[in-house]
């Protein structure tokens, strides 16, 4: 049909511009010389402006209008029209001045936050955070919401999720996590993580991490790994997926599990349907689904005993001096130590979600106006004490630790815990579908799992909203129960509960 073809052509241009921006952003985080920052910001703003203009053009609007009425569209084409209309409508709802004001405020806030964090001083950052919250309130009003403005921000990251639905899930999850944590803290089983806290050569760390990524089925002919201050994964096409990592000087874990995490994201991007890659349909379903892929590989697979039955001898061969006296069992326990800590990105699988619940509660209060920005540091410290029993000695290790708020990314944090919840549910189903999955993992055979995920999740792109995608993949609506079962079984064994 002529109309669809015209639409595909126009969407292809939008996608190419977006991919070019993403490449410039990747370069900015990896190789760009520092003096290029101002010029790069301009280049990115120009490209974003052109892409926005194209996406919101009356031409696309008219095509969508005609296609919404059209008969005889295939299921994929109907999904394409629906998802394109969603992007088009969303982009049109936000006035240009608001988008520009937000971009400016974000870039200023990010700059101030970097210095505020370094100096561990919240006050200079406070007015910027207030401004971002005010602008995001305005964004929410333009986008529309079910009950409260914060709903619009959650929905923006996880289509179909609301404050109420996330709060209901967290209300079931939190008591389970707290009771498991109490039991672990009461356990007399000692865990010593010092064996992974030696000095490990960077090159050898890269080699090993890439071996694991290859075993996972990550295609290094369609992707690469570089260094950056903050690890991330970005993709310009399923045939061009970039991973980055950083290195712990005296700790094996940040780079090793960081690369596996990002490679999990990368497998999702490489597994998207190439036939639709220049359209919204060929994009990931949501941040929560994306995070489910990284966490499934990082935690459920790569922090499991079967995985290390295969990989520990190889790791030991690379780092003979450091790991010579360490047994598989000691190593497995060291990488799974549970201990309440201050920093979210360093948290273990049990306490991690308490960090998220804390942020979710504070964001809700900030957007409801029941918490003022100036009172945020003390509210943060109180809740750290309440949820984790630790008190940050400084704002640097407390309220200033994450970049998200400085980027205006409110409603983003809940997707991390949704990712953990989806990951456990997907893996539980994969275990039922793939006989001998764990025995295979213990032989280093990881691609059957990758193929199962590719079929059920990756290739679906944006055909279904996240909750529906999980239900189609697993036969069950999203639930906290598989995740709780997984944590109880794993840490029950480790801590002999
Ligand atoms: Zn991630």
mmCIF file with all atom_site columns, N, CA and C in Angstrom, residues 472-494:
data_model
loop_
_atom_site.group_PDB
_atom_site.id
_atom_site.type_symbol
_atom_site.label_atom_id
_atom_site.label_alt_id
_atom_site.label_comp_id
_atom_site.label_asym_id
_atom_site.label_entity_id
_atom_site.label_seq_id
_atom_site.pdbx_PDB_ins_code
_atom_site.Cartn_x
_atom_site.Cartn_y
_atom_site.Cartn_z
_atom_site.occupancy
_atom_site.B_iso_or_equiv
_atom_site.pdbx_formal_charge
_atom_site.auth_seq_id
_atom_site.auth_comp_id
_atom_site.auth_asym_id
_atom_site.auth_atom_id
_atom_site.pdbx_PDB_model_num
ATOM 1  N N  . UNK A 1 472 ? 2.583  -12.568 27.489 1.00 0.00 ? 472 UNK A N  1
ATOM 2  C CA . UNK A 1 472 ? 2.682  -13.436 26.303 1.00 0.00 ? 472 UNK A CA 1
ATOM 3  C C  . UNK A 1 472 ? 3.910  -14.340 26.396 1.00 0.00 ? 472 UNK A C  1
ATOM 4  N N  . UNK A 1 473 ? 5.005  -13.810 26.947 1.00 0.00 ? 473 UNK A N  1
ATOM 5  C CA . UNK A 1 473 ? 6.255  -14.573 27.009 1.00 0.00 ? 473 UNK A CA 1
ATOM 6  C C  . UNK A 1 473 ? 6.213  -15.653 28.080 1.00 0.00 ? 473 UNK A C  1
ATOM 7  N N  . UNK A 1 474 ? 5.482  -15.392 29.175 1.00 0.00 ? 474 UNK A N  1
ATOM 8  C CA . UNK A 1 474 ? 5.560  -16.306 30.321 1.00 0.00 ? 474 UNK A CA 1
ATOM 9  C C  . UNK A 1 474 ? 4.230  -16.997 30.629 1.00 0.00 ? 474 UNK A C  1
ATOM 10 N N  . UNK A 1 475 ? 3.137  -16.512 30.040 1.00 0.00 ? 475 UNK A N  1
ATOM 11 C CA . UNK A 1 475 ? 1.827  -17.094 30.336 1.00 0.00 ? 475 UNK A CA 1
ATOM 12 C C  . UNK A 1 475 ? 1.194  -16.514 31.593 1.00 0.00 ? 475 UNK A C  1
ATOM 13 N N  . UNK A 1 476 ? 1.889  -15.566 32.252 1.00 0.00 ? 476 UNK A N  1
ATOM 14 C CA . UNK A 1 476 ? 1.367  -14.974 33.489 1.00 0.00 ? 476 UNK A CA 1
ATOM 15 C C  . UNK A 1 476 ? 1.511  -13.454 33.428 1.00 0.00 ? 476 UNK A C  1
ATOM 16 N N  . UNK A 1 477 ? 0.562  -12.756 34.047 1.00 0.00 ? 477 UNK A N  1
ATOM 17 C CA . UNK A 1 477 ? 0.718  -11.301 34.191 1.00 0.00 ? 477 UNK A CA 1
ATOM 18 C C  . UNK A 1 477 ? 1.933  -11.039 35.074 1.00 0.00 ? 477 UNK A C  1
ATOM 19 N N  . UNK A 1 478 ? 2.581  -9.871  34.924 1.00 0.00 ? 478 UNK A N  1
ATOM 20 C CA . UNK A 1 478 ? 3.759  -9.577  35.756 1.00 0.00 ? 478 UNK A CA 1
ATOM 21 C C  . UNK A 1 478 ? 3.434  -9.722  37.242 1.00 0.00 ? 478 UNK A C  1
ATOM 22 N N  . UNK A 1 479 ? 4.342  -10.403 37.951 1.00 0.00 ? 479 UNK A N  1
ATOM 23 C CA . UNK A 1 479 ? 4.120  -10.650 39.377 1.00 0.00 ? 479 UNK A CA 1
ATOM 24 C C  . UNK A 1 479 ? 5.456  -10.628 40.103 1.00 0.00 ? 479 UNK A C  1
ATOM 25 N N  . UNK A 1 480 ? 5.421  -10.223 41.393 1.00 0.00 ? 480 UNK A N  1
ATOM 26 C CA . UNK A 1 480 ? 6.644  -10.181 42.187 1.00 0.00 ? 480 UNK A CA 1
ATOM 27 C C  . UNK A 1 480 ? 7.049  -11.583 42.639 1.00 0.00 ? 480 UNK A C  1
ATOM 28 N N  . UNK A 1 481 ? 6.145  -12.558 42.510 1.00 0.00 ? 481 UNK A N  1
ATOM 29 C CA . UNK A 1 481 ? 6.383  -13.868 43.137 1.00 0.00 ? 481 UNK A CA 1
ATOM 30 C C  . UNK A 1 481 ? 7.593  -14.634 42.595 1.00 0.00 ? 481 UNK A C  1
ATOM 31 N N  . UNK A 1 482 ? 7.776  -14.719 41.261 1.00 0.00 ? 482 UNK A N  1
ATOM 32 C CA . UNK A 1 482 ? 8.973  -15.440 40.804 1.00 0.00 ? 482 UNK A CA 1
ATOM 33 C C  . UNK A 1 482 ? 10.267 -14.824 41.339 1.00 0.00 ? 482 UNK A C  1
ATOM 34 N N  . UNK A 1 483 ? 10.306 -13.508 41.427 1.00 0.00 ? 483 UNK A N  1
ATOM 35 C CA . UNK A 1 483 ? 11.510 -12.836 41.926 1.00 0.00 ? 483 UNK A CA 1
ATOM 36 C C  . UNK A 1 483 ? 11.755 -13.195 43.394 1.00 0.00 ? 483 UNK A C  1
ATOM 37 N N  . UNK A 1 484 ? 10.693 -13.186 44.198 1.00 0.00 ? 484 UNK A N  1
ATOM 38 C CA . UNK A 1 484 ? 10.834 -13.541 45.620 1.00 0.00 ? 484 UNK A CA 1
ATOM 39 C C  . UNK A 1 484 ? 11.265 -15.009 45.751 1.00 0.00 ? 484 UNK A C  1
ATOM 40 N N  . UNK A 1 485 ? 10.654 -15.876 44.939 1.00 0.00 ? 485 UNK A N  1
ATOM 41 C CA . UNK A 1 485 ? 11.047 -17.306 44.974 1.00 0.00 ? 485 UNK A CA 1
ATOM 42 C C  . UNK A 1 485 ? 12.531 -17.455 44.639 1.00 0.00 ? 485 UNK A C  1
ATOM 43 N N  . UNK A 1 486 ? 12.958 -16.733 43.600 1.00 0.00 ? 486 UNK A N  1
ATOM 44 C CA . UNK A 1 486 ? 14.352 -16.803 43.168 1.00 0.00 ? 486 UNK A CA 1
ATOM 45 C C  . UNK A 1 486 ? 15.303 -16.350 44.286 1.00 0.00 ? 486 UNK A C  1
ATOM 46 N N  . UNK A 1 487 ? 15.001 -15.192 44.894 1.00 0.00 ? 487 UNK A N  1
ATOM 47 C CA . UNK A 1 487 ? 15.881 -14.669 45.950 1.00 0.00 ? 487 UNK A CA 1
ATOM 48 C C  . UNK A 1 487 ? 15.920 -15.609 47.145 1.00 0.00 ? 487 UNK A C  1
ATOM 49 N N  . UNK A 1 488 ? 14.748 -16.110 47.540 1.00 0.00 ? 488 UNK A N  1
ATOM 50 C CA . UNK A 1 488 ? 14.688 -16.988 48.719 1.00 0.00 ? 488 UNK A CA 1
ATOM 51 C C  . UNK A 1 488 ? 15.488 -18.265 48.493 1.00 0.00 ? 488 UNK A C  1
ATOM 52 N N  . UNK A 1 489 ? 15.342 -18.860 47.304 1.00 0.00 ? 489 UNK A N  1
ATOM 53 C CA . UNK A 1 489 ? 16.048 -20.112 47.023 1.00 0.00 ? 489 UNK A CA 1
ATOM 54 C C  . UNK A 1 489 ? 17.556 -19.866 46.990 1.00 0.00 ? 489 UNK A C  1
ATOM 55 N N  . UNK A 1 490 ? 17.967 -18.826 46.275 1.00 0.00 ? 490 UNK A N  1
ATOM 56 C CA . UNK A 1 490 ? 19.400 -18.589 46.110 1.00 0.00 ? 490 UNK A CA 1
ATOM 57 C C  . UNK A 1 490 ? 20.079 -18.196 47.428 1.00 0.00 ? 490 UNK A C  1
ATOM 58 N N  . UNK A 1 491 ? 19.529 -17.184 48.087 1.00 0.00 ? 491 UNK A N  1
ATOM 59 C CA . UNK A 1 491 ? 20.198 -16.694 49.299 1.00 0.00 ? 491 UNK A CA 1
ATOM 60 C C  . UNK A 1 491 ? 19.899 -17.582 50.515 1.00 0.00 ? 491 UNK A C  1
ATOM 61 N N  . UNK A 1 492 ? 18.795 -18.324 50.439 1.00 0.00 ? 492 UNK A N  1
ATOM 62 C CA . UNK A 1 492 ? 18.539 -19.328 51.470 1.00 0.00 ? 492 UNK A CA 1
ATOM 63 C C  . UNK A 1 492 ? 19.641 -20.367 51.469 1.00 0.00 ? 492 UNK A C  1
ATOM 64 N N  . UNK A 1 493 ? 20.092 -20.771 50.278 1.00 0.00 ? 493 UNK A N  1
ATOM 65 C CA . UNK A 1 493 ? 21.165 -21.761 50.180 1.00 0.00 ? 493 UNK A CA 1
ATOM 66 C C  . UNK A 1 493 ? 22.509 -21.162 50.599 1.00 0.00 ? 493 UNK A C  1
ATOM 67 N N  . UNK A 1 494 ? 22.790 -19.961 50.113 1.00 0.00 ? 494 UNK A N  1
ATOM 68 C CA . UNK A 1 494 ? 24.083 -19.342 50.421 1.00 0.00 ? 494 UNK A CA 1
ATOM 69 C C  . UNK A 1 494 ? 24.229 -19.095 51.931 1.00 0.00 ? 494 UNK A C  1
#
